Structure formats: C-alpha cells, structure tokens
CSV table of C-alpha atoms in Angstrom, one decimal:
chain,number,residue,atom,x,y,z
A,672,UNK,CA,111.4,68.3,30.5
A,673,UNK,CA,108.1,67.2,32.0
A,674,UNK,CA,105.6,70.1,32.6
A,675,UNK,CA,102.7,70.1,34.8
A,676,UNK,CA,99.7,72.3,35.4
A,677,UNK,CA,98.4,72.9,39.1
A,678,UNK,CA,94.6,74.2,38.8
A,679,UNK,CA,92.6,75.1,41.9
A,680,UNK,CA,90.0,77.0,43.1
A,681,UNK,CA,90.1,78.5,46.5
A,682,UNK,CA,92.5,79.6,49.2
A,683,UNK,CA,92.7,76.1,51.0
A,684,UNK,CA,92.7,74.5,47.0
A,685,UNK,CA,95.7,76.5,46.6
A,686,UNK,CA,97.2,75.9,49.6
A,687,UNK,CA,96.8,72.0,49.1
A,688,UNK,CA,97.9,72.1,45.5
A,689,UNK,CA,101.1,74.4,46.2
A,690,UNK,CA,102.4,71.8,49.3
A,691,UNK,CA,101.9,69.1,46.8
A,692,UNK,CA,104.1,71.2,44.4
A,693,UNK,CA,106.8,72.0,46.7
A,694,UNK,CA,106.9,67.8,47.4
A,695,UNK,CA,106.9,67.5,43.9
A,696,UNK,CA,109.9,69.9,43.3
A,697,UNK,CA,111.9,68.1,46.1
A,698,UNK,CA,111.2,64.4,44.6
A,699,UNK,CA,112.3,65.8,41.0
A,700,UNK,CA,113.3,69.4,40.8
A,701,UNK,CA,114.0,68.9,36.9
A,702,UNK,CA,109.9,69.3,36.1
A,703,UNK,CA,108.6,72.5,35.4
A,704,UNK,CA,105.8,73.3,37.5
A,705,UNK,CA,103.1,76.4,36.8
A,706,UNK,CA,99.9,77.2,38.4
A,707,UNK,CA,96.1,78.2,37.2
A,708,UNK,CA,94.4,79.7,40.5
A,709,UNK,CA,91.0,80.5,39.3
A,710,UNK,CA,89.8,82.4,42.3
A,711,UNK,CA,92.0,85.3,44.0
A,712,UNK,CA,95.7,85.8,43.1
A,713,UNK,CA,97.4,82.3,44.3
A,714,UNK,CA,99.5,83.9,46.7
A,715,UNK,CA,100.0,80.3,48.2
A,716,UNK,CA,101.6,79.6,45.2
A,717,UNK,CA,103.7,82.7,45.0
A,718,UNK,CA,105.3,81.7,48.2
A,719,UNK,CA,106.4,78.4,46.6
A,720,UNK,CA,107.8,80.4,43.7
A,721,UNK,CA,105.5,78.7,41.3
A,722,UNK,CA,104.5,80.3,38.0
A,723,UNK,CA,101.3,81.5,37.6
A,724,UNK,CA,99.9,81.4,34.0
A,725,UNK,CA,96.1,82.3,34.9
A,726,UNK,CA,94.2,86.0,34.7
A,727,UNK,CA,93.7,86.4,38.3
A,728,UNK,CA,91.6,88.6,40.6
A,729,UNK,CA,90.1,88.5,44.0
A,730,UNK,CA,86.5,88.3,44.1
A,731,UNK,CA,84.2,89.9,47.2
A,732,UNK,CA,83.1,86.4,47.8
A,733,UNK,CA,86.5,84.5,47.7
A,734,UNK,CA,85.0,82.3,45.6
A,735,UNK,CA,82.0,81.1,47.8
A,736,UNK,CA,79.2,82.9,46.0
A,737,UNK,CA,77.1,79.8,46.3
A,738,UNK,CA,76.8,80.4,49.9
A,739,UNK,CA,74.6,83.4,49.4
A,740,UNK,CA,72.8,85.3,46.7
A,741,UNK,CA,74.1,88.4,47.8
A,742,UNK,CA,77.6,87.0,47.4
A,743,UNK,CA,77.1,85.9,43.8
A,744,UNK,CA,75.6,89.5,43.1
A,745,UNK,CA,78.9,91.1,44.5
A,746,UNK,CA,81.1,88.6,42.5
A,747,UNK,CA,79.1,89.4,38.9
A,748,UNK,CA,79.8,93.2,39.5
A,749,UNK,CA,83.2,92.7,40.1
A,750,UNK,CA,83.7,91.1,36.9
A,751,UNK,CA,83.3,87.3,37.5
A,752,UNK,CA,81.9,86.7,34.4
A,753,UNK,CA,84.6,88.1,32.3
A,754,UNK,CA,87.2,86.5,34.4
A,755,UNK,CA,85.9,83.4,33.8
A,756,UNK,CA,86.0,84.2,30.0
A,757,UNK,CA,89.1,85.2,30.0
A,758,UNK,CA,90.3,82.0,32.0
A,759,UNK,CA,88.7,80.0,29.6
A,760,UNK,CA,90.5,81.5,26.9
A,761,UNK,CA,94.0,81.2,28.8
A,762,UNK,CA,93.5,77.5,29.5
A,763,UNK,CA,92.7,76.7,25.7
A,764,UNK,CA,95.6,78.9,24.5
A,765,UNK,CA,98.3,77.1,27.3
A,766,UNK,CA,97.0,73.7,26.8
A,767,UNK,CA,99.5,72.3,24.8
A,768,UNK,CA,102.4,73.4,26.9
A,769,UNK,CA,102.0,70.8,29.5
A,770,UNK,CA,102.1,66.9,30.0
A,771,UNK,CA,100.1,66.2,33.1
A,772,UNK,CA,97.3,68.5,35.2
A,773,UNK,CA,96.7,68.5,38.9
A,774,UNK,CA,92.9,70.1,40.0
A,775,UNK,CA,92.4,70.4,43.3
A,776,UNK,CA,89.0,71.9,44.3
A,777,UNK,CA,85.2,70.8,43.4
A,778,UNK,CA,84.0,70.7,39.8
A,779,UNK,CA,85.1,73.3,38.6
A,780,UNK,CA,89.0,73.2,38.3
A,781,UNK,CA,88.3,70.0,37.4
A,782,UNK,CA,86.5,70.7,34.3
A,783,UNK,CA,89.4,73.0,33.7
A,784,UNK,CA,91.5,70.1,33.6
A,785,UNK,CA,89.4,68.0,31.6
A,786,UNK,CA,89.2,70.8,28.7
A,787,UNK,CA,92.8,70.5,28.6
A,788,UNK,CA,92.9,67.4,27.1
A,789,UNK,CA,95.9,66.0,28.9
A,790,UNK,CA,95.9,63.4,31.8
A,791,UNK,CA,94.8,64.5,34.9
A,792,UNK,CA,94.8,63.7,38.5
A,793,UNK,CA,91.8,65.0,40.6
A,794,UNK,CA,91.9,66.0,44.5
A,795,UNK,CA,88.4,66.7,45.6
A,796,UNK,CA,88.9,68.3,48.8
A,797,UNK,CA,85.5,70.1,48.7
A,798,UNK,CA,83.6,66.4,49.2
A,799,UNK,CA,83.7,64.1,52.2
A,800,UNK,CA,81.8,60.8,53.4
A,801,UNK,CA,82.5,62.1,57.1
A,802,UNK,CA,79.9,64.7,56.2
A,803,UNK,CA,77.6,62.5,54.2
A,804,UNK,CA,76.9,58.8,54.1
A,805,UNK,CA,77.1,58.7,50.6
A,806,UNK,CA,78.9,60.9,48.2
A,807,UNK,CA,76.7,62.3,45.7
A,808,UNK,CA,78.9,63.4,42.9
A,809,UNK,CA,77.2,65.4,39.6
A,810,UNK,CA,76.5,63.5,36.8
A,811,UNK,CA,78.9,65.5,35.1
A,812,UNK,CA,81.6,64.5,37.3
A,813,UNK,CA,81.1,61.3,37.1
A,814,UNK,CA,81.8,61.5,33.6
A,815,UNK,CA,84.7,63.2,33.5
A,816,UNK,CA,86.0,60.8,36.5
A,817,UNK,CA,84.9,57.8,33.8
A,818,UNK,CA,87.1,59.2,31.2
A,819,UNK,CA,90.6,57.9,30.2
A,820,UNK,CA,92.0,61.2,30.7
A,821,UNK,CA,91.5,60.7,34.8
A,822,UNK,CA,94.4,59.1,35.7
A,823,UNK,CA,93.0,59.1,39.3
A,824,UNK,CA,91.1,60.2,42.4
A,825,UNK,CA,92.6,61.7,45.3
A,826,UNK,CA,90.5,62.5,48.8
A,827,UNK,CA,90.9,64.1,52.2
A,828,UNK,CA,90.2,61.3,54.0
A,829,UNK,CA,90.5,57.2,53.6
A,830,UNK,CA,86.5,56.4,53.9
A,831,UNK,CA,85.4,59.0,51.4
A,832,UNK,CA,88.1,57.0,49.2
A,833,UNK,CA,86.4,53.6,50.4
A,834,UNK,CA,82.5,55.1,49.2
A,835,UNK,CA,84.2,56.1,46.1
A,836,UNK,CA,85.3,52.5,45.6
A,837,UNK,CA,81.9,51.0,46.5
A,838,UNK,CA,80.5,53.3,44.4
A,839,UNK,CA,82.1,52.1,41.4
A,840,UNK,CA,85.1,54.6,41.0
A,841,UNK,CA,88.2,52.4,41.6
A,842,UNK,CA,90.6,55.2,40.6
A,843,UNK,CA,89.9,56.9,44.4
A,844,UNK,CA,92.8,56.7,46.7
A,845,UNK,CA,93.7,58.5,49.7
A,846,UNK,CA,97.0,59.6,50.4
A,847,UNK,CA,97.0,62.5,52.9
A,848,UNK,CA,95.5,65.8,53.4
A,849,UNK,CA,98.6,68.1,52.7
A,850,UNK,CA,97.4,71.1,55.1
A,851,UNK,CA,96.7,68.9,57.6
A,852,UNK,CA,100.2,67.0,57.4
A,853,UNK,CA,102.3,70.4,58.2
A,854,UNK,CA,100.9,71.1,61.5
A,855,UNK,CA,103.2,71.0,64.1
A,856,UNK,CA,103.0,70.3,67.5
A,857,UNK,CA,103.6,73.6,69.7
A,858,UNK,CA,105.8,73.6,72.4
A,859,UNK,CA,103.4,75.2,74.9
A,860,UNK,CA,102.1,72.9,77.6
A,861,UNK,CA,97.9,72.8,77.7
A,862,UNK,CA,98.0,72.2,81.5
A,863,UNK,CA,95.4,69.8,80.7
A,864,UNK,CA,93.9,67.6,83.9
A,865,UNK,CA,95.1,63.8,83.4
A,866,UNK,CA,91.9,61.5,82.5
A,867,UNK,CA,89.9,64.6,81.1
A,868,UNK,CA,89.1,64.7,77.6
A,869,UNK,CA,90.0,67.4,75.5
A,870,UNK,CA,88.2,68.9,72.3
A,871,UNK,CA,90.6,71.0,69.9
A,872,UNK,CA,88.6,73.5,67.3
A,873,UNK,CA,90.6,74.0,64.3
A,874,UNK,CA,90.2,77.3,62.1
A,875,UNK,CA,89.4,76.6,58.5
A,876,UNK,CA,91.2,77.3,55.2
A,877,UNK,CA,88.9,80.3,54.2
A,878,UNK,CA,90.7,83.8,54.9
C-alpha cells in the first residue's frame, strides 16, 4: 500500500490539502493518506476522516504571527517553540512510513517535506503573481525546488505558474485552486439590472 503524507500550515492550506486528499481517495481508495497540520487542529482533515499524525495545538495568531509583533509574542507564550520542536521530532520519526509527500502552504510545510527525504510535490498557495509582478522566492526555497526530491510545484493561478517557468522553475504548473473550484452557485436570484457591472466580494480562508 502506497502511503502519502499531507503537510500544511493554516486553515486555508488545510482545506486545500484535505480537498485534494478527498479527490485522491476517489481516484484510488487503496492509498493510505495521513495529515500533518503544522498550525491549528486540522479540522478540515478530520471532516474527511484523514488520520492526523502531527502534534497539534491552536495558537492565538492562527499561524499569522508574522503580521504583528504582538501576535508572535502571544504565540511564544502559548508554546510555539516547544510545539515546533515536537513537530520536528515527530516528522523525523514518521518519515520512513511514507512514499510521497504533498506540502501545501509556504516555506514552512515545504521545508518539513524536504526534511522527510521523500519525493514531494509543493502547492504554494501563499504566493501569486497577480499581486506582485515577479515571484520573489526565498533563496532557501529555490534550493529546495531545484532539488531532485521536488517532483512538481503547483500554483494557485496560471499566471504564477507561467512566471515561475520564466524564472527557470519548469516544474511549476497550474491545475486549479481547490477551495475556489468547490464553490457552488446559489439558487437565490440577485435581481441585478441588465447592463450594470457587478463586483463580488469573497471572504478569505482565515477563521
């Protein structure tokens, strides 16, 4: 039985990865899937009945400690350092169980995937060329993406994949954005006036 480990670090990242896991199970029910949520309790995985193998603990910032210095301090006092150490120890213990890893998020889950020493795919949902003309990847992340362990880089939009290709990352590809792909239209009519433009404001993935 092939075993896949899904690593993610955030509410939206967990949801994306859990939706991918659900699709994988439909394609091949014989595959064994486990989740390693670095941030939060992995509730999206729980809804899909996916085994959680990480030490989990919800932090005050919800994983967004880099936004404010005060967030970082609150996380520190809530055990951020000890949690990170426990997770690093855990990933080192369980890495031999898996054949393939999918890292969803930013540099943190991708680094964890790299630590396993197993082939992995990266789904970078934190970066988009729609917000910046050029994707400026951290130097360390570039090294990881250029390693033989990295089988592919999935992006959240086509333009980002194209920009990464232009920068030499030929493994980058766009195949859809799960949390947007599952949106269903409502039967409620909005009674819009013909010829008038409409702007739709969609909430983000943070709780």
